[in-house]
PDB file of C-alpha atoms in Angstrom:
ATOM      1  CA  MET A1347     -95.272 -23.743 280.642  1.00 45.00           C
ATOM      2  CA  THR A1348     -92.315 -23.457 278.516  1.00 46.00           C
ATOM      3  CA  CYS A1349     -91.868 -20.127 276.463  1.00 45.00           C
ATOM      4  CA  ASP A1350     -90.921 -19.588 273.372  1.00 47.00           C
ATOM      5  CA  ARG A1351     -88.036 -17.169 272.671  1.00 49.00           C
ATOM      6  CA  ARG A1352     -88.747 -14.523 270.245  1.00 50.00           C
ATOM      7  CA  PRO A1353     -87.066 -14.846 267.177  1.00 49.00           C
ATOM      8  CA  LYS A1354     -84.756 -11.896 265.677  1.00 49.00           C
ATOM      9  CA  ASN A1355     -85.017 -10.296 263.137  1.00 49.00           C
ATOM     10  CA  THR A1356     -82.605 -11.519 260.691  1.00 49.00           C
ATOM     11  CA  GLY A1357     -84.203 -10.047 257.867  1.00 51.00           C
ATOM     12  CA  LEU A1358     -82.945  -6.070 258.707  1.00 45.00           C
ATOM     13  CA  LEU A1359     -80.123  -7.526 259.870  1.00 47.00           C
ATOM     14  CA  ARG A1360     -79.187  -9.026 256.253  1.00 55.00           C
ATOM     15  CA  ALA A1361     -80.430  -5.993 254.971  1.00 49.00           C
ATOM     16  CA  HIS A1362     -78.158  -3.805 257.000  1.00 52.00           C
ATOM     17  CA  ARG A1363     -74.963  -6.045 255.738  1.00 58.00           C
ATOM     18  CA  LEU A1364     -76.061  -5.573 252.026  1.00 51.00           C
ATOM     19  CA  ARG A1365     -76.103  -2.158 252.195  1.00 60.00           C
ATOM     20  CA  ALA A1366     -72.543  -1.991 254.317  1.00 54.00           C
ATOM     21  CA  ALA A1367     -70.772  -4.443 251.202  1.00 55.00           C
ATOM     22  CA  GLY A1368     -72.459  -2.293 248.185  1.00 56.00           C
ATOM     23  CA  ALA A1369     -70.923   0.782 249.900  1.00 55.00           C
ATOM     24  CA  ALA A1370     -67.458  -0.992 250.159  1.00 55.00           C
ATOM     25  CA  CYS A1371     -67.951  -1.681 246.440  1.00 53.00           C
ATOM     26  CA  VAL A1372     -68.736   1.845 245.360  1.00 52.00           C
ATOM     27  CA  VAL A1373     -65.745   2.976 246.849  1.00 48.00           C
ATOM     28  CA  LEU A1374     -63.694   0.542 245.675  1.00 54.00           C
ATOM     29  CA  THR A1375     -65.368   1.308 242.178  1.00 53.00           C
ATOM     30  CA  ALA A1376     -64.395   5.195 242.622  1.00 53.00           C
ATOM     31  CA  ALA A1377     -61.139   4.598 243.460  1.00 53.00           C
ATOM     32  CA  LEU A1378     -60.821   2.362 240.772  1.00 53.00           C
ATOM     33  CA  LEU A1379     -61.544   4.771 237.961  1.00 50.00           C
ATOM     34  CA  THR A1380     -59.703   7.254 239.644  1.00 52.00           C
ATOM     35  CA  GLY A1381     -56.296   5.277 239.132  1.00 51.00           C
ATOM     36  CA  CYS A1382     -57.993   4.620 235.362  1.00 46.00           C
ATOM     37  CA  GLY A1383     -58.563   8.095 234.837  1.00 49.00           C
ATOM     38  CA  GLN A1384     -55.626   8.869 236.068  1.00 49.00           C
ATOM     39  CA  ASP A1385     -53.237   6.891 233.870  1.00 48.00           C
ATOM     40  CA  SER A1386     -55.555   6.769 230.972  1.00 46.00           C
ATOM     41  CA  GLY A1387     -55.319  11.081 231.363  1.00 48.00           C
ATOM     42  CA  SER A1388     -51.661  11.032 231.558  1.00 47.00           C
ATOM     43  CA  THR A1389     -50.697   8.497 228.304  1.00 47.00           C
ATOM     44  CA  SER A1390     -52.957  10.852 226.188  1.00 49.00           C
ATOM     45  CA  THR A1391     -51.194  13.691 227.455  1.00 49.00           C
ATOM     46  CA  GLY A1392     -47.682  12.144 226.544  1.00 49.00           C
ATOM     47  CA  THR A1393     -49.141  11.658 223.147  1.00 51.00           C
ATOM     48  CA  GLU A1394     -50.443  14.704 222.454  1.00 53.00           C
ATOM     49  CA  THR A1395     -46.834  16.379 223.332  1.00 49.00           C
ATOM     50  CA  SER A1396     -45.279  13.757 221.345  1.00 51.00           C
ATOM     51  CA  GLU A1397     -47.743  14.711 218.384  1.00 54.00           C
ATOM     52  CA  ALA A1398     -47.242  18.080 218.441  1.00 47.00           C
ATOM     53  CA  ALA A1399     -43.029  18.057 219.014  1.00 46.00           C
ATOM     54  CA  ARG A1400     -43.401  16.117 215.908  1.00 54.00           C
ATOM     55  CA  ALA A1401     -45.577  18.581 214.027  1.00 47.00           C
ATOM     56  CA  VAL A1402     -43.300  22.042 215.223  1.00 48.00           C
ATOM     57  CA  PRO A1403     -40.191  20.711 213.264  1.00 48.00           C
ATOM     58  CA  GLU A1404     -42.597  20.515 209.741  1.00 50.00           C
ATOM     59  CA  ARG A1405     -44.698  23.706 210.276  1.00 50.00           C
ATOM     60  CA  THR A1406     -41.579  25.596 210.996  1.00 47.00           C
ATOM     61  CA  ALA A1407     -39.526  24.331 208.024  1.00 49.00           C
ATOM     62  CA  THR A1408     -42.322  25.148 205.472  1.00 48.00           C
ATOM     63  CA  THR A1409     -42.944  28.797 206.639  1.00 50.00           C
ATOM     64  CA  SER A1410     -39.492  30.066 207.221  1.00 51.00           C
ATOM     65  CA  PRO A1411     -38.826  30.537 202.951  1.00 51.00           C
ATOM     66  CA  SER A1412     -35.331  32.243 202.431  1.00 58.00           C
ATOM     67  CA  PRO A1413     -35.331  36.316 201.892  1.00 57.00           C
ATOM     68  CA  SER A1414     -34.531  36.580 198.679  1.00 60.00           C
ATOM     69  CA  ALA A1415     -36.853  33.666 197.754  1.00 66.00           C
ATOM     70  CA  SER A1416     -39.091  36.042 195.710  1.00 90.00           C
ATOM     71  CA  LEU A1417     -36.298  38.293 194.028  1.00 90.00           C
ATOM     72  CA  THR A1418     -35.315  37.394 190.440  1.00 93.00           C
ATOM     73  CA  LYS A1419     -31.601  35.889 189.418  1.00 93.00           C
ATOM     74  CA  ASP A1420     -31.130  39.445 188.397  1.00 93.00           C
ATOM     75  CA  GLN A1421     -32.243  41.783 191.148  1.00 95.00           C
ATOM     76  CA  GLN A1422     -30.168  39.137 193.771  1.00 95.00           C
ATOM     77  CA  LYS A1423     -27.314  40.141 191.826  1.00 95.00           C
ATOM     78  CA  ARG A1424     -27.641  43.667 192.266  1.00 95.00           C
ATOM     79  CA  LYS A1425     -28.508  43.451 196.110  1.00 96.00           C
ATOM     80  CA  LYS A1426     -25.018  41.380 196.532  1.00 95.00           C
ATOM     81  CA  LEU A1427     -22.983  43.938 194.445  1.00 96.00           C
ATOM     82  CA  LEU A1428     -24.466  46.741 196.300  1.00 97.00           C
ATOM     83  CA  ASP A1429     -24.050  45.158 199.501  1.00 96.00           C
ATOM     84  CA  SER A1430     -19.892  44.849 198.546  1.00 96.00           C
ATOM     85  CA  THR A1431     -20.145  48.390 197.490  1.00 97.00           C
ATOM     86  CA  LYS A1432     -18.342  51.102 199.592  1.00 97.00           C
ATOM     87  CA  ILE A1433     -17.222  54.010 197.363  1.00 97.00           C
ATOM     88  CA  THR A1434     -20.421  55.684 195.916  1.00 96.00           C
ATOM     89  CA  PHE A1435     -20.490  56.610 192.168  1.00 97.00           C
ATOM     90  CA  ASP A1436     -19.492  60.720 192.904  1.00 96.00           C
ATOM     91  CA  LYS A1437     -16.513  59.325 194.753  1.00 98.00           C
ATOM     92  CA  ALA A1438     -16.018  56.975 191.397  1.00 98.00           C
ATOM     93  CA  VAL A1439     -16.203  59.988 188.755  1.00 98.00           C
ATOM     94  CA  THR A1440     -13.748  61.839 191.319  1.00 98.00           C
ATOM     95  CA  THR A1441     -10.781  59.351 191.182  1.00 98.00           C
ATOM     96  CA  ALA A1442     -11.022  58.280 187.563  1.00 98.00           C
ATOM     97  CA  GLU A1443     -11.100  61.637 186.235  1.00 98.00           C
ATOM     98  CA  GLY A1444      -7.414  62.249 188.890  1.00 97.00           C
ATOM     99  CA  ALA A1445      -6.698  59.518 187.650  1.00 98.00           C
ATOM    100  CA  VAL A1446      -5.406  61.326 184.125  1.00 97.00           C
ATOM    101  CA  ALA A1447      -4.634  64.962 184.629  1.00 95.00           C
ATOM    102  CA  GLY A1448      -7.570  66.801 182.701  1.00 95.00           C
ATOM    103  CA  SER A1449      -9.781  64.186 181.786  1.00 97.00           C
ATOM    104  CA  LYS A1450     -13.309  64.114 181.796  1.00 98.00           C
ATOM    105  CA  LEU A1451     -15.431  61.066 182.368  1.00 98.00           C
ATOM    106  CA  ILE A1452     -17.470  60.064 179.806  1.00 98.00           C
ATOM    107  CA  GLU A1453     -18.338  56.306 181.068  1.00 98.00           C
ATOM    108  CA  LEU A1454     -18.512  54.680 184.215  1.00 98.00           C
ATOM    109  CA  ASP A1455     -19.912  51.174 185.251  1.00 98.00           C
ATOM    110  CA  LEU A1456     -19.991  48.817 188.469  1.00 98.00           C
ATOM    111  CA  LYS A1457     -19.021  45.798 187.802  1.00 96.00           C
ATOM    112  CA  GLY A1458     -18.779  42.519 189.841  1.00 92.00           C
ATOM    113  CA  PRO A1459     -15.422  40.784 191.171  1.00 83.00           C
ATOM    114  CA  GLY A1460     -12.707  40.196 187.917  1.00 61.00           C
ATOM    115  CA  LYS A1461     -11.133  41.462 185.298  1.00 49.00           C
ATOM    116  CA  SER A1462     -13.364  43.597 182.601  1.00 49.00           C
ATOM    117  CA  ASP A1463     -13.190  43.259 179.141  1.00 48.00           C
ATOM    118  CA  ASP A1464     -11.315  46.163 178.368  1.00 45.00           C
ATOM    119  CA  ASP A1465      -8.994  44.798 180.863  1.00 44.00           C
ATOM    120  CA  THR A1466      -9.097  41.574 179.445  1.00 42.00           C
ATOM    121  CA  ASP A1467      -8.254  43.394 176.040  1.00 45.00           C
ATOM    122  CA  ALA A1468      -5.360  45.550 177.785  1.00 42.00           C
ATOM    123  CA  SER A1469      -4.046  42.593 178.703  1.00 43.00           C
ATOM    124  CA  ALA A1470      -4.159  41.103 175.997  1.00 40.00           C
ATOM    125  CA  SER A1471      -1.897  43.562 174.574  1.00 42.00           C
ATOM    126  CA  ALA A1472       0.298  43.802 176.967  1.00 40.00           C
ATOM    127  CA  SER A1473       1.187  40.410 176.801  1.00 38.00           C
ATOM    128  CA  ALA A1474       1.583  40.659 173.197  1.00 38.00           C
ATOM    129  CA  SER A1475       3.906  43.392 173.582  1.00 37.00           C
ATOM    130  CA  THR A1476       6.217  41.545 175.834  1.00 37.00           C
ATOM    131  CA  SER A1477       6.278  38.703 173.477  1.00 36.00           C
ATOM    132  CA  ALA A1478       7.129  41.158 170.755  1.00 38.00           C
ATOM    133  CA  SER A1479       9.766  42.564 172.772  1.00 39.00           C
ATOM    134  CA  PRO A1480      13.787  42.007 172.276  1.00 40.00           C
ATOM    135  CA  SER A1481      15.037  39.074 175.203  1.00 40.00           C
ATOM    136  CA  GLY A1482      17.567  41.959 176.224  1.00 40.00           C
ATOM    137  CA  ALA A1483      14.870  44.651 177.531  1.00 39.00           C
ATOM    138  CA  GLY A1484      12.274  42.067 178.443  1.00 39.00           C
ATOM    139  CA  SER A1485      14.549  39.652 180.313  1.00 39.00           C
ATOM    140  CA  SER A1486      16.673  42.236 182.300  1.00 40.00           C
ATOM    141  CA  PRO A1487      17.176  40.773 185.982  1.00 39.00           C
ATOM    142  CA  SER A1488      16.285  44.197 187.535  1.00 41.00           C
ATOM    143  CA  GLY A1489      12.743  43.979 185.902  1.00 41.00           C
ATOM    144  CA  SER A1490      12.385  47.563 185.499  1.00 39.00           C
ATOM    145  CA  SER A1491      10.874  47.121 182.158  1.00 38.00           C
ATOM    146  CA  ALA A1492       8.346  44.598 183.461  1.00 39.00           C
ATOM    147  CA  SER A1493       6.800  47.345 186.168  1.00 39.00           C
ATOM    148  CA  PRO A1494       3.175  48.173 185.692  1.00 41.00           C
ATOM    149  CA  SER A1495       3.655  52.496 184.344  1.00 41.00           C
ATOM    150  CA  ALA A1496       2.815  55.071 187.130  1.00 40.00           C
ATOM    151  CA  THR A1497       0.130  56.440 184.564  1.00 45.00           C
ATOM    152  CA  GLY A1498      -0.587  53.331 182.654  1.00 46.00           C
ATOM    153  CA  SER A1499       0.081  55.084 179.614  1.00 45.00           C
ATOM    154  CA  SER A1500       0.751  51.720 177.987  1.00 45.00           C
ATOM    155  CA  PRO A1501      -0.987  48.825 178.326  1.00 45.00           C
ATOM    156  CA  SER A1502      -0.001  46.755 181.252  1.00 48.00           C
ATOM    157  CA  ALA A1503      -1.462  43.311 182.930  1.00 52.00           C
ATOM    158  CA  SER A1504      -3.124  44.089 186.372  1.00 59.00           C
ATOM    159  CA  PRO A1505      -4.500  41.937 188.614  1.00 59.00           C
ATOM    160  CA  ALA A1506      -8.229  41.248 188.941  1.00 63.00           C
ATOM    161  CA  SER A1507     -10.132  42.571 192.532  1.00 66.00           C
ATOM    162  CA  THR A1508     -11.830  40.340 194.755  1.00 82.00           C
ATOM    163  CA  GLY A1509     -14.514  42.536 194.860  1.00 92.00           C
ATOM    164  CA  PRO A1510     -16.226  45.118 193.057  1.00 97.00           C
ATOM    165  CA  GLU A1511     -15.036  47.514 190.781  1.00 98.00           C
ATOM    166  CA  TRP A1512     -15.799  50.450 189.133  1.00 98.00           C
ATOM    167  CA  VAL A1513     -14.655  50.308 185.522  1.00 98.00           C
ATOM    168  CA  ALA A1514     -14.538  54.584 184.001  1.00 98.00           C
ATOM    169  CA  THR A1515     -13.142  55.747 180.507  1.00 98.00           C
ATOM    170  CA  VAL A1516     -11.943  58.969 180.600  1.00 98.00           C
ATOM    171  CA  ALA A1517     -11.114  61.431 178.068  1.00 98.00           C
ATOM    172  CA  ALA A1518      -8.351  63.688 177.563  1.00 97.00           C
ATOM    173  CA  LYS A1519      -8.772  67.139 175.712  1.00 93.00           C
ATOM    174  CA  ASP A1520      -7.716  66.073 172.652  1.00 95.00           C
ATOM    175  CA  GLY A1521     -10.779  62.831 173.121  1.00 97.00           C
ATOM    176  CA  THR A1522      -7.806  60.437 173.837  1.00 97.00           C
ATOM    177  CA  GLU A1523     -10.013  57.974 175.972  1.00 98.00           C
ATOM    178  CA  HIS A1524      -8.606  55.770 179.072  1.00 98.00           C
ATOM    179  CA  THR A1525      -9.909  52.713 180.821  1.00 98.00           C
ATOM    180  CA  VAL A1526      -9.711  53.433 184.427  1.00 98.00           C
ATOM    181  CA  ARG A1527     -10.288  50.473 186.763  1.00 98.00           C
ATOM    182  CA  ILE A1528     -10.969  51.304 190.663  1.00 98.00           C
ATOM    183  CA  ASP A1529     -11.574  49.494 193.374  1.00 97.00           C
ATOM    184  CA  ALA A1530     -15.314  49.697 194.930  1.00 98.00           C
ATOM    185  CA  VAL A1531     -14.116  48.743 198.090  1.00 97.00           C
ATOM    186  CA  THR A1532     -10.739  50.721 199.042  1.00 97.00           C
ATOM    187  CA  GLY A1533     -10.927  53.693 196.061  1.00 97.00           C
ATOM    188  CA  LYS A1534      -7.693  52.356 195.005  1.00 97.00           C
ATOM    189  CA  VAL A1535      -6.972  53.034 191.489  1.00 98.00           C
ATOM    190  CA  LEU A1536      -6.505  49.502 189.952  1.00 97.00           C
ATOM    191  CA  GLN A1537      -5.340  50.004 186.492  1.00 97.00           C
ATOM    192  CA  THR A1538      -5.209  52.889 184.074  1.00 98.00           C
ATOM    193  CA  VAL A1539      -4.328  52.591 180.655  1.00 98.00           C
ATOM    194  CA  GLU A1540      -4.741  54.147 177.086  1.00 97.00           C
ATOM    195  CA  ASP A1541      -7.168  52.704 174.899  1.00 96.00           C
ATOM    196  CA  GLN A1542      -5.555  51.403 171.640  1.00 93.00           C
ATOM    197  CA  GLY A1543      -6.816  51.424 168.051  1.00 91.00           C
ATOM    198  CA  GLN A1544      -8.560  55.302 168.274  1.00 94.00           C
ATOM    199  CA  ASP A1545      -7.739  57.090 165.070  1.00 95.00           C
ATOM    200  CA  ALA A1546      -8.033  60.931 164.461  1.00 95.00           C
ATOM    201  CA  GLN A1547     -11.632  61.040 163.732  1.00 96.00           C
ATOM    202  CA  GLU A1548     -12.617  59.337 166.873  1.00 96.00           C
ATOM    203  CA  LYS A1549     -10.551  61.775 168.874  1.00 96.00           C
ATOM    204  CA  SER A1550     -12.082  64.451 167.575  1.00 96.00           C
ATOM    205  CA  ARG A1551     -15.748  63.396 167.881  1.00 95.00           C
ATOM    206  CA  THR A1552     -15.076  61.972 171.406  1.00 96.00           C
ATOM    207  CA  ALA A1553     -13.620  66.223 171.899  1.00 96.00           C
ATOM    208  CA  GLU A1554     -16.639  67.363 170.867  1.00 96.00           C
ATOM    209  CA  ARG A1555     -19.211  65.709 172.867  1.00 95.00           C
ATOM    210  CA  ILE A1556     -17.335  66.521 175.545  1.00 95.00           C
ATOM    211  CA  ALA A1557     -17.550  70.480 174.545  1.00 95.00           C
ATOM    212  CA  LYS A1558     -21.197  69.655 174.394  1.00 96.00           C
ATOM    213  CA  ALA A1559     -22.079  67.918 177.700  1.00 97.00           C
ATOM    214  CA  THR A1560     -22.146  70.791 179.578  1.00 96.00           C
ATOM    215  CA  GLN A1561     -23.945  68.933 182.592  1.00 97.00           C
ATOM    216  CA  THR A1562     -21.868  66.371 184.469  1.00 97.00           C
ATOM    217  CA  PRO A1563     -22.054  63.278 185.172  1.00 98.00           C
ATOM    218  CA  GLN A1564     -22.852  64.274 188.630  1.00 97.00           C
ATOM    219  CA  GLU A1565     -25.932  66.698 187.819  1.00 98.00           C
ATOM    220  CA  ALA A1566     -26.868  63.724 185.156  1.00 98.00           C
ATOM    221  CA  ALA A1567     -26.878  61.448 187.878  1.00 98.00           C
ATOM    222  CA  LYS A1568     -28.984  63.623 190.167  1.00 97.00           C
ATOM    223  CA  THR A1569     -31.806  64.082 188.361  1.00 97.00           C
ATOM    224  CA  ALA A1570     -31.527  60.690 187.352  1.00 97.00           C
ATOM    225  CA  LYS A1571     -31.945  60.034 191.021  1.00 96.00           C
ATOM    226  CA  ASP A1572     -34.719  62.558 191.441  1.00 95.00           C
ATOM    227  CA  LYS A1573     -36.912  60.556 189.122  1.00 94.00           C
ATOM    228  CA  ALA A1574     -36.153  57.463 189.931  1.00 93.00           C
ATOM    229  CA  LYS A1575     -35.213  56.508 194.041  1.00 92.00           C
ATOM    230  CA  GLY A1576     -32.441  54.628 194.494  1.00 96.00           C
ATOM    231  CA  THR A1577     -28.427  54.137 194.050  1.00 97.00           C
ATOM    232  CA  VAL A1578     -26.632  55.445 190.612  1.00 98.00           C
ATOM    233  CA  THR A1579     -24.369  52.487 189.319  1.00 98.00           C
ATOM    234  CA  SER A1580     -23.901  53.058 185.792  1.00 98.00           C
ATOM    235  CA  VAL A1581     -23.628  56.594 183.576  1.00 98.00           C
ATOM    236  CA  ASP A1582     -23.270  56.875 179.613  1.00 98.00           C
ATOM    237  CA  LEU A1583     -22.628  59.566 177.778  1.00 98.00           C
ATOM    238  CA  ASP A1584     -23.906  58.647 173.944  1.00 95.00           C
ATOM    239  CA  ASP A1585     -26.353  59.741 171.634  1.00 95.00           C
ATOM    240  CA  ASN A1586     -30.163  58.508 171.769  1.00 93.00           C
ATOM    241  CA  ASP A1587     -32.164  57.302 168.724  1.00 92.00           C
ATOM    242  CA  LYS A1588     -32.986  61.055 167.667  1.00 92.00           C
ATOM    243  CA  ASN A1589     -29.060  61.939 167.751  1.00 94.00           C
ATOM    244  CA  VAL A1590     -29.725  63.901 170.688  1.00 96.00           C
ATOM    245  CA  LEU A1591     -26.535  64.016 173.504  1.00 98.00           C
ATOM    246  CA  VAL A1592     -27.768  62.557 176.591  1.00 98.00           C
ATOM    247  CA  TRP A1593     -26.620  60.364 180.111  1.00 98.00           C
ATOM    248  CA  SER A1594     -27.528  57.623 180.004  1.00 98.00           C
ATOM    249  CA  VAL A1595     -27.922  56.076 183.518  1.00 98.00           C
ATOM    250  CA  ASP A1596     -28.501  53.180 185.829  1.00 98.00           C
ATOM    251  CA  VAL A1597     -30.599  53.505 188.937  1.00 98.00           C
ATOM    252  CA  VAL A1598     -31.089  50.274 190.763  1.00 97.00           C
ATOM    253  CA  THR A1599     -34.186  51.236 193.245  1.00 95.00           C
ATOM    254  CA  LYS A1600     -35.596  50.303 196.901  1.00 93.00           C
ATOM    255  CA  ASP A1601     -36.211  46.706 195.164  1.00 93.00           C
ATOM    256  CA  TRP A1602     -33.544  45.970 193.750  1.00 95.00           C
ATOM    257  CA  LYS A1603     -35.026  46.781 190.332  1.00 95.00           C
ATOM    258  CA  GLU A1604     -33.232  48.867 187.408  1.00 97.00           C
ATOM    259  CA  THR A1605     -34.028  52.143 186.022  1.00 97.00           C
ATOM    260  CA  GLU A1606     -32.467  53.797 182.990  1.00 97.00           C
ATOM    261  CA  VAL A1607     -33.009  57.631 182.920  1.00 97.00           C
ATOM    262  CA  ASP A1608     -31.464  59.085 179.894  1.00 97.00           C
ATOM    263  CA  VAL A1609     -30.481  63.170 180.575  1.00 98.00           C
ATOM    264  CA  ASP A1610     -30.016  65.596 177.859  1.00 98.00           C
ATOM    265  CA  ALA A1611     -26.139  66.214 178.044  1.00 98.00           C
ATOM    266  CA  ALA A1612     -27.062  69.828 177.702  1.00 97.00           C
ATOM    267  CA  SER A1613     -30.481  71.010 179.072  1.00 96.00           C
ATOM    268  CA  GLY A1614     -30.762  68.402 182.007  1.00 97.00           C
ATOM    269  CA  SER A1615     -33.983  67.332 181.088  1.00 97.00           C
ATOM    270  CA  VAL A1616     -35.301  64.342 181.638  1.00 97.00           C
ATOM    271  CA  THR A1617     -35.722  62.694 178.000  1.00 96.00           C
ATOM    272  CA  GLY A1618     -36.713  59.102 178.579  1.00 94.00           C
ATOM    273  CA  GLU A1619     -37.080  56.376 180.994  1.00 95.00           C
ATOM    274  CA  HIS A1620     -37.517  52.370 180.975  1.00 94.00           C
ATOM    275  CA  VAL A1621     -37.669  50.079 183.925  1.00 94.00           C
ATOM    276  CA  ASP A1622     -36.398  46.419 183.893  1.00 88.00           C
ATOM    277  CA  ASN A1623     -38.598  44.375 186.109  1.00 80.00           C
ATOM    278  CA  ASP A1624     -35.885  41.269 185.759  1.00 73.00           C
TER     279      ASP A1624
END
């Protein structure tokens, strides 16, 4: 009797093999995807970093304007002038009046480096005087006649300062006016010279103004600063449009604008105010 062998369950075996192969494919695919994802992420991160590096300098350049970009040209000049000035208005008044005995200040201006108009005129007069003098006096080896006068009573050329300077006009008791230049950094008197071409009538008018001005320039400056907070850069004793004797005071405020305040030279009251917005 012949016994046939039971056939093996080939279908079950085949399915098992297929599942094993499928599992291997899943593992391999996952590994590939993970590797690709990491590479892709690294590339993306590197690209973003590169783009950011290029963008940052551009943003910095466009958002960092100059601190003085909002100031006008006149405001920038005032700021630069006052930043380099060390001698105050009050100190300049005292120095100017001390340069000519018994004198009173009638005008004072803070100016930038270089010769003032008055100094240029004085130097020209000095040059003319030197060229007109006899050759024997001007060419002495000692050079004593060429040295500037200690009191500045005669015109003499003086080198310009390298920094700001106060240019003052003071008047003696008889009304004779003198120009005094003061280094606004060191306080040193650079030049003192008597103004040329003054006649008796002009001297008399100047002496009369000084007598009427019971308010000192320092008092007028204080009144002006109480009205417009800032730094005084100029005072001038003169008649206003209504023929009233006033101290015209220029004050530079914290925003570097300039305010002109007129102070009655007798009563000390404010008679006018004008703001220069440039």
